[in-house]
């Protein structure tokens, strides 16, 4: 006893076609915005092809026909740095370097300057230091 194959009837083809029809149209995505449809959901741009989206393909100025994003304003110029406060005026009577660096301190810094073993002894004096600083 061999199994026989039945030939599909036109009714079965029709039923199969009706079941597959929604799937065939699902990947076509008809236009849904702009002149041919309704507005896009909030935050989406309508492209010149009639589709909603948020990328440059939808929102770039050359692609967008409605609900286009506003270009962001340029950043404000930087706040200028305030000028530095002026230096205080010199005290009346002037401050002399000898007030800041007295001879006793000079002698402590240069203890060996007048050492007998030093060939340059006597070369650098406190008075010459003050004169050089004033110049």
Tab-separated table of N, CA and C in Angstrom:
chain	number	residue	atom	x	y	z
A	1	UNK	N	0.830	-1.156	0.000
A	1	UNK	CA	0.000	0.000	0.000
A	1	UNK	C	0.891	1.241	0.000
A	2	UNK	N	0.929	1.984	-1.058
A	2	UNK	CA	1.753	3.192	-1.202
A	2	UNK	C	0.919	4.429	-0.892
A	3	UNK	N	1.550	5.304	-0.118
A	3	UNK	CA	0.810	6.537	0.171
A	3	UNK	C	0.714	7.381	-1.088
A	4	UNK	N	-0.370	7.985	-1.245
A	4	UNK	CA	-0.580	8.853	-2.406
A	4	UNK	C	-0.591	10.303	-1.953
A	5	UNK	N	-0.091	11.116	-2.813
A	5	UNK	CA	-0.034	12.538	-2.511
A	5	UNK	C	-1.259	13.209	-3.081
A	6	UNK	N	-1.880	14.022	-2.241
A	6	UNK	CA	-3.068	14.716	-2.712
A	6	UNK	C	-2.646	16.032	-3.343
A	7	UNK	N	-3.296	16.401	-4.363
A	7	UNK	CA	-3.053	17.680	-5.016
A	7	UNK	C	-3.770	18.772	-4.225
A	8	UNK	N	-3.036	19.906	-3.932
A	8	UNK	CA	-3.691	20.973	-3.181
A	8	UNK	C	-4.852	21.551	-3.983
A	9	UNK	N	-5.863	21.854	-3.293
A	9	UNK	CA	-7.048	22.419	-3.936
A	9	UNK	C	-6.914	23.928	-4.020
A	10	UNK	N	-7.627	24.572	-4.929
A	10	UNK	CA	-7.581	26.033	-5.020
A	10	UNK	C	-8.005	26.699	-3.718
A	11	UNK	N	-8.823	26.064	-2.955
A	11	UNK	CA	-9.271	26.626	-1.687
A	11	UNK	C	-8.102	26.740	-0.713
A	12	UNK	N	-7.235	25.731	-0.698
A	12	UNK	CA	-6.075	25.756	0.185
A	12	UNK	C	-5.102	26.856	-0.256
A	13	UNK	N	-4.916	27.040	-1.573
A	13	UNK	CA	-4.055	28.120	-2.073
A	13	UNK	C	-4.599	29.480	-1.660
A	14	UNK	N	-5.868	29.645	-1.759
A	14	UNK	CA	-6.493	30.919	-1.387
A	14	UNK	C	-6.295	31.195	0.093
A	15	UNK	N	-6.475	30.188	0.909
A	15	UNK	CA	-6.307	30.346	2.348
A	15	UNK	C	-4.853	30.685	2.680
A	16	UNK	N	-3.917	30.002	2.063
A	16	UNK	CA	-2.497	30.277	2.275
A	16	UNK	C	-2.148	31.694	1.829
A	17	UNK	N	-2.673	32.105	0.698
A	17	UNK	CA	-2.423	33.457	0.189
A	17	UNK	C	-2.955	34.506	1.160
A	18	UNK	N	-4.133	34.305	1.686
A	18	UNK	CA	-4.724	35.249	2.633
A	18	UNK	C	-3.924	35.314	3.931
A	19	UNK	N	-3.364	34.201	4.356
A	19	UNK	CA	-2.548	34.188	5.568
A	19	UNK	C	-1.209	34.896	5.358
A	20	UNK	N	-0.636	34.783	4.183
A	20	UNK	CA	0.675	35.387	3.904
A	20	UNK	C	0.584	36.833	3.429
A	21	UNK	N	-0.573	37.279	3.013
A	21	UNK	CA	-0.732	38.637	2.488
A	21	UNK	C	-0.290	39.718	3.479
A	22	UNK	N	-0.678	39.664	4.751
A	22	UNK	CA	-0.213	40.705	5.683
A	22	UNK	C	1.302	40.714	5.834
A	23	UNK	N	1.925	39.557	5.762
A	23	UNK	CA	3.384	39.498	5.896
A	23	UNK	C	4.088	40.104	4.688
A	24	UNK	N	3.501	39.978	3.523
A	24	UNK	CA	4.122	40.529	2.319
A	24	UNK	C	4.114	42.052	2.365
A	25	UNK	N	3.101	42.634	2.904
A	25	UNK	CA	3.028	44.095	2.974
A	25	UNK	C	3.770	44.669	4.162
A	26	UNK	N	4.124	43.831	5.142
A	26	UNK	CA	4.752	44.331	6.364
A	26	UNK	C	6.119	44.926	6.099
A	27	UNK	N	6.848	44.408	5.143
A	27	UNK	CA	8.196	44.925	4.908
A	27	UNK	C	8.218	46.079	3.917
A	28	UNK	N	7.079	46.488	3.392
A	28	UNK	CA	7.063	47.593	2.443
A	28	UNK	C	6.992	48.946	3.130
A	29	UNK	N	6.459	49.033	4.336
A	29	UNK	CA	6.369	50.283	5.095
A	29	UNK	C	5.921	51.457	4.240
A	30	UNK	N	4.644	51.627	4.047
A	30	UNK	CA	4.189	52.763	3.261
A	30	UNK	C	4.537	54.061	3.976
A	31	UNK	N	4.675	55.163	3.248
A	31	UNK	CA	4.986	56.445	3.883
A	31	UNK	C	3.970	56.756	4.973
A	32	UNK	N	4.440	57.368	6.058
A	32	UNK	CA	3.535	57.610	7.169
A	32	UNK	C	3.557	59.040	7.690
A	33	UNK	N	4.230	59.968	7.012
A	33	UNK	CA	4.225	61.349	7.485
A	33	UNK	C	4.349	62.300	6.303
A	34	UNK	N	4.307	63.580	6.600
A	34	UNK	CA	4.417	64.590	5.547
A	34	UNK	C	3.121	64.721	4.786
A	35	UNK	N	3.207	65.017	3.490
A	35	UNK	CA	2.022	65.215	2.655
A	35	UNK	C	1.172	63.967	2.537
A	36	UNK	N	1.795	62.802	2.711
A	36	UNK	CA	1.055	61.565	2.469
A	36	UNK	C	0.580	60.892	3.748
A	37	UNK	N	0.738	61.516	4.901
A	37	UNK	CA	0.334	60.834	6.127
A	37	UNK	C	0.199	61.766	7.306
A	38	UNK	N	0.244	61.186	8.488
A	38	UNK	CA	0.067	61.947	9.718
A	38	UNK	C	1.409	62.447	10.238
A	39	UNK	N	1.381	63.319	11.246
A	39	UNK	CA	2.648	63.820	11.805
A	39	UNK	C	3.428	62.715	12.516
A	40	UNK	N	4.713	62.935	12.648
A	40	UNK	CA	5.579	61.979	13.350
A	40	UNK	C	5.377	62.107	14.854
A	41	UNK	N	5.713	61.055	15.608
A	41	UNK	CA	5.673	61.158	17.071
A	41	UNK	C	6.641	62.240	17.547
A	42	UNK	N	6.411	62.729	18.736
A	42	UNK	CA	7.201	63.817	19.309
A	42	UNK	C	8.699	63.502	19.274
A	43	UNK	N	9.483	64.451	18.816
A	43	UNK	CA	10.931	64.295	18.772
A	43	UNK	C	11.458	63.656	17.506
A	44	UNK	N	10.576	63.289	16.584
A	44	UNK	CA	11.026	62.669	15.331
A	44	UNK	C	10.816	63.640	14.178
A	45	UNK	N	11.668	63.528	13.169
A	45	UNK	CA	11.585	64.355	11.965
A	45	UNK	C	10.916	63.549	10.858
A	46	UNK	N	10.266	64.258	9.944
A	46	UNK	CA	9.652	63.603	8.788
A	46	UNK	C	10.575	63.820	7.590
A	47	UNK	N	11.050	62.721	7.008
A	47	UNK	CA	11.975	62.821	5.877
A	47	UNK	C	11.228	63.131	4.591
A	48	UNK	N	11.968	63.535	3.579
A	48	UNK	CA	11.359	63.832	2.279
A	48	UNK	C	10.776	62.581	1.639
A	49	UNK	N	11.114	61.415	2.161
A	49	UNK	CA	10.564	60.162	1.646
A	49	UNK	C	9.302	59.733	2.396
A	50	UNK	N	8.912	60.517	3.426
A	50	UNK	CA	7.676	60.221	4.136
A	50	UNK	C	7.812	59.307	5.336
A	51	UNK	N	9.019	59.196	5.892
A	51	UNK	CA	9.227	58.329	7.047
A	51	UNK	C	9.687	59.149	8.241
A	52	UNK	N	9.369	58.670	9.452
A	52	UNK	CA	9.756	59.340	10.695
A	52	UNK	C	11.043	58.727	11.244
A	53	UNK	N	11.883	59.570	11.829
A	53	UNK	CA	13.112	59.080	12.439
A	53	UNK	C	13.861	60.200	13.121
A	54	UNK	N	15.007	59.871	13.709
A	54	UNK	CA	15.782	60.868	14.450
A	54	UNK	C	17.212	61.028	13.943
A	55	UNK	N	17.640	60.236	12.981
A	55	UNK	CA	19.021	60.344	12.491
A	55	UNK	C	19.108	61.400	11.386
A	56	UNK	N	20.315	61.612	10.877
A	56	UNK	CA	20.516	62.586	9.794
A	56	UNK	C	19.742	62.213	8.536
A	57	UNK	N	19.468	60.931	8.349
A	57	UNK	CA	18.699	60.508	7.177
A	57	UNK	C	17.297	61.116	7.202
A	58	UNK	N	16.816	61.473	8.384
A	58	UNK	CA	15.489	62.065	8.528
A	58	UNK	C	15.570	63.564	8.851
A	59	UNK	N	16.510	63.954	9.707
A	59	UNK	CA	16.516	65.299	10.291
A	59	UNK	C	17.496	66.277	9.656
A	60	UNK	N	18.426	65.817	8.821
A	60	UNK	CA	19.365	66.747	8.180
A	60	UNK	C	18.572	67.727	7.323
A	61	UNK	N	19.006	68.986	7.233
A	61	UNK	CA	18.246	69.991	6.477
A	61	UNK	C	17.901	69.556	5.059
A	62	UNK	N	18.785	68.812	4.409
A	62	UNK	CA	18.514	68.404	3.027
A	62	UNK	C	17.523	67.238	2.946
A	63	UNK	N	17.241	66.566	4.069
A	63	UNK	CA	16.337	65.409	4.063
A	63	UNK	C	14.997	65.666	4.739
A	64	UNK	N	14.929	66.621	5.630
A	64	UNK	CA	13.745	66.827	6.457
A	64	UNK	C	12.740	67.753	5.769
A	65	UNK	N	11.446	67.370	5.835
A	65	UNK	CA	10.400	68.214	5.239
A	65	UNK	C	9.445	68.774	6.283
A	66	UNK	N	9.314	68.127	7.438
A	66	UNK	CA	8.468	68.685	8.499
A	66	UNK	C	8.934	68.164	9.849
A	67	UNK	N	8.577	68.918	10.880
A	67	UNK	CA	8.971	68.605	12.251
A	67	UNK	C	10.495	68.501	12.380
A	68	UNK	N	11.183	69.321	11.608
A	68	UNK	CA	12.650	69.310	11.601
A	68	UNK	C	13.164	69.916	12.901
A	69	UNK	N	14.327	69.455	13.319
A	69	UNK	CA	14.932	69.967	14.543
A	69	UNK	C	15.441	71.380	14.318
A	70	UNK	N	15.270	72.202	15.327
A	70	UNK	CA	15.818	73.556	15.275
A	70	UNK	C	17.332	73.449	15.447
A	71	UNK	N	18.097	74.201	14.653
A	71	UNK	CA	19.549	74.164	14.887
A	71	UNK	C	19.850	74.777	16.253
A	72	UNK	N	20.772	74.177	16.959
A	72	UNK	CA	21.100	74.703	18.283
A	72	UNK	C	21.825	76.031	18.134
A	73	UNK	N	21.528	76.981	19.032
A	73	UNK	CA	22.171	78.295	18.929
A	73	UNK	C	23.657	78.177	19.249
A	74	UNK	N	24.455	79.092	18.705
A	74	UNK	CA	25.896	79.034	19.007
A	74	UNK	C	26.120	79.339	20.485
A	75	UNK	N	27.186	78.812	21.052
A	75	UNK	CA	27.450	79.079	22.468
A	75	UNK	C	27.764	80.559	22.677
A	76	UNK	N	27.444	81.086	23.853
A	76	UNK	CA	27.736	82.497	24.110
A	76	UNK	C	29.244	82.719	24.160
A	77	UNK	N	29.673	83.937	23.868
A	77	UNK	CA	31.122	84.204	23.936
A	77	UNK	C	31.604	84.050	25.375
A	78	UNK	N	32.862	83.695	25.546
A	78	UNK	CA	33.376	83.521	26.908
A	78	UNK	C	33.366	84.843	27.665
A	79	UNK	N	33.147	84.740	28.955
A	79	UNK	CA	33.158	85.927	29.807
A	79	UNK	C	34.593	86.434	29.901
A	80	UNK	N	34.789	87.732	29.645
A	80	UNK	CA	36.165	88.241	29.722
A	80	UNK	C	36.704	88.149	31.151
A	81	UNK	N	37.989	87.907	31.242
A	81	UNK	CA	38.646	87.836	32.540
A	81	UNK	C	38.756	89.245	33.108
A	82	UNK	N	38.329	89.433	34.351
A	82	UNK	CA	38.433	90.781	34.920
A	82	UNK	C	39.898	91.179	35.063
A	83	UNK	N	40.172	92.462	34.933
A	83	UNK	CA	41.575	92.897	35.055
A	83	UNK	C	42.094	92.652	36.470
A	84	UNK	N	43.391	92.451	36.551
A	84	UNK	CA	44.023	92.263	37.860
A	84	UNK	C	43.949	93.565	38.644
A	85	UNK	N	43.798	93.467	39.959
A	85	UNK	CA	43.765	94.705	40.746
A	85	UNK	C	45.121	95.402	40.666
A	86	UNK	N	45.104	96.718	40.716
A	86	UNK	CA	46.383	97.441	40.626
A	86	UNK	C	47.257	97.145	41.844
A	87	UNK	N	48.551	97.231	41.635
A	87	UNK	CA	49.496	97.031	42.731
A	87	UNK	C	49.373	98.185	43.718
A	88	UNK	N	49.558	97.907	44.984
A	88	UNK	CA	49.474	99.003	45.958
A	88	UNK	C	50.616	99.992	45.729
A	89	UNK	N	50.339	101.256	45.976
A	89	UNK	CA	51.403	102.259	45.782
A	89	UNK	C	52.509	102.042	46.810
A	90	UNK	N	53.726	102.473	46.475
A	90	UNK	CA	54.817	102.323	47.447
A	90	UNK	C	54.516	103.140	48.698
A	91	UNK	N	54.988	102.628	49.806
A	91	UNK	CA	54.729	103.329	51.065
A	91	UNK	C	55.450	104.668	51.066
A	92	UNK	N	54.847	105.654	51.733
A	92	UNK	CA	55.497	106.975	51.778
A	92	UNK	C	56.876	106.846	52.418
A	93	UNK	N	57.783	107.578	51.906
A	93	UNK	CA	59.144	107.509	52.405
A	93	UNK	C	59.933	106.431	51.690
A	94	UNK	N	59.249	105.596	50.890
A	94	UNK	CA	59.918	104.573	50.099
A	94	UNK	C	60.465	103.450	50.948
A	95	UNK	N	60.467	102.276	50.383
A	95	UNK	CA	61.086	101.168	51.097
A	95	UNK	C	62.406	100.913	50.400
A	96	UNK	N	63.435	100.928	51.148
A	96	UNK	CA	64.778	100.751	50.615
A	96	UNK	C	65.145	99.278	50.729
A	97	UNK	N	65.979	98.804	49.826
A	97	UNK	CA	66.417	97.418	49.861
A	97	UNK	C	67.136	97.123	51.171
A	98	UNK	N	67.786	98.108	51.717
A	98	UNK	CA	68.497	97.893	52.984
A	98	UNK	C	67.517	97.616	54.122
A	99	UNK	N	66.234	98.064	53.981
A	99	UNK	CA	65.219	97.735	54.993
A	99	UNK	C	64.808	96.264	54.880
A	100	UNK	N	64.792	95.759	53.661
A	100	UNK	CA	64.361	94.384	53.422
A	100	UNK	C	65.513	93.404	53.628
A	101	UNK	N	66.708	93.793	53.205
A	101	UNK	CA	67.881	92.918	53.261
A	101	UNK	C	69.019	93.678	53.955
A	102	UNK	N	69.009	93.702	55.285
A	102	UNK	CA	70.029	94.478	56.014
A	102	UNK	C	71.432	93.862	55.889
A	103	UNK	N	72.428	94.660	56.245
A	103	UNK	CA	73.823	94.244	56.113
A	103	UNK	C	74.117	92.982	56.922
A	104	UNK	N	73.496	92.851	58.099
A	104	UNK	CA	73.735	91.668	58.934
A	104	UNK	C	73.305	90.382	58.205
A	105	UNK	N	72.192	90.440	57.509
A	105	UNK	CA	71.714	89.283	56.753
A	105	UNK	C	72.655	88.987	55.580
A	106	UNK	N	73.114	90.046	54.913
A	106	UNK	CA	74.067	89.896	53.810
A	106	UNK	C	75.320	89.174	54.299
A	107	UNK	N	75.807	89.568	55.461
A	107	UNK	CA	77.022	88.958	56.017
A	107	UNK	C	76.793	87.472	56.336
A	108	UNK	N	75.569	87.117	56.791
A	108	UNK	CA	75.279	85.718	57.108
A	108	UNK	C	75.216	84.859	55.838
A	109	UNK	N	74.685	85.445	54.760
A	109	UNK	CA	74.586	84.696	53.508
A	109	UNK	C	75.946	84.474	52.869
A	110	UNK	N	76.818	85.409	52.993
A	110	UNK	CA	78.124	85.333	52.320
A	110	UNK	C	79.247	85.318	53.358
A	111	UNK	N	79.234	84.316	54.210
A	111	UNK	CA	80.198	84.218	55.308
A	111	UNK	C	81.651	84.181	54.835
A	112	UNK	N	81.940	83.486	53.779
A	112	UNK	CA	83.322	83.264	53.354
A	112	UNK	C	83.810	84.278	52.333
A	113	UNK	N	83.059	85.331	52.069
A	113	UNK	CA	83.442	86.249	50.990
A	113	UNK	C	84.737	87.013	51.287
A	114	UNK	N	85.081	87.184	52.552
A	114	UNK	CA	86.316	87.899	52.892
A	114	UNK	C	87.373	86.968	53.487
A	115	UNK	N	87.254	85.679	53.237
A	115	UNK	CA	88.208	84.697	53.726
A	115	UNK	C	89.561	84.961	53.065
A	116	UNK	N	90.636	84.870	53.848
A	116	UNK	CA	91.979	85.136	53.346
A	116	UNK	C	92.362	84.163	52.227
A	117	UNK	N	91.795	82.951	52.242
A	117	UNK	CA	92.121	81.958	51.226
A	117	UNK	C	91.378	82.218	49.913
A	118	UNK	N	90.410	83.102	49.938
A	118	UNK	CA	89.599	83.373	48.738
A	118	UNK	C	90.300	84.430	47.880
A	119	UNK	N	90.620	84.117	46.609
A	119	UNK	CA	91.314	85.089	45.769
A	119	UNK	C	90.447	86.312	45.445
A	120	UNK	N	89.121	86.216	45.584
A	120	UNK	CA	88.248	87.350	45.259
A	120	UNK	C	87.765	88.060	46.518
A	121	UNK	N	88.471	87.891	47.634
A	121	UNK	CA	88.009	88.522	48.873
A	121	UNK	C	87.953	90.037	48.694
A	122	UNK	N	86.920	90.600	49.308
A	122	UNK	CA	86.730	92.042	49.235
A	122	UNK	C	86.098	92.507	47.938
A	123	UNK	N	85.916	91.601	46.986
A	123	UNK	CA	85.357	91.989	45.684
A	123	UNK	C	83.882	92.360	45.793
A	124	UNK	N	83.137	91.602	46.598
A	124	UNK	CA	81.691	91.799	46.650
A	124	UNK	C	81.326	92.365	48.011
A	125	UNK	N	80.938	93.627	48.035
A	125	UNK	CA	80.598	94.287	49.299
A	125	UNK	C	79.099	94.506	49.379
A	126	UNK	N	78.621	94.768	50.592
A	126	UNK	CA	77.202	95.049	50.801
A	126	UNK	C	76.799	96.292	50.020
A	127	UNK	N	77.630	97.299	50.029
A	127	UNK	CA	77.338	98.550	49.334
A	127	UNK	C	77.216	98.331	47.817
A	128	UNK	N	78.111	97.498	47.251
A	128	UNK	CA	78.014	97.229	45.812
A	128	UNK	C	76.760	96.399	45.499
A	129	UNK	N	76.366	95.537	46.440
A	129	UNK	CA	75.129	94.772	46.270
A	129	UNK	C	73.921	95.715	46.222
A	130	UNK	N	73.847	96.656	47.128
A	130	UNK	CA	72.722	97.612	47.168
A	130	UNK	C	72.718	98.460	45.897
A	131	UNK	N	73.849	98.937	45.458
A	131	UNK	CA	73.931	99.755	44.239
A	131	UNK	C	73.487	98.952	43.010
A	132	UNK	N	73.928	97.700	42.928
A	132	UNK	CA	73.545	96.858	41.788
A	132	UNK	C	72.034	96.601	41.798
A	133	UNK	N	71.460	96.425	42.970
A	133	UNK	CA	70.019	96.173	43.062
A	133	UNK	C	69.213	97.411	42.679
A	134	UNK	N	69.721	98.585	42.916
A	134	UNK	CA	69.015	99.829	42.572
A	134	UNK	C	69.079	100.123	41.082
A	135	UNK	N	70.052	99.565	40.380
A	135	UNK	CA	70.261	99.886	38.964
A	135	UNK	C	69.204	99.288	38.068
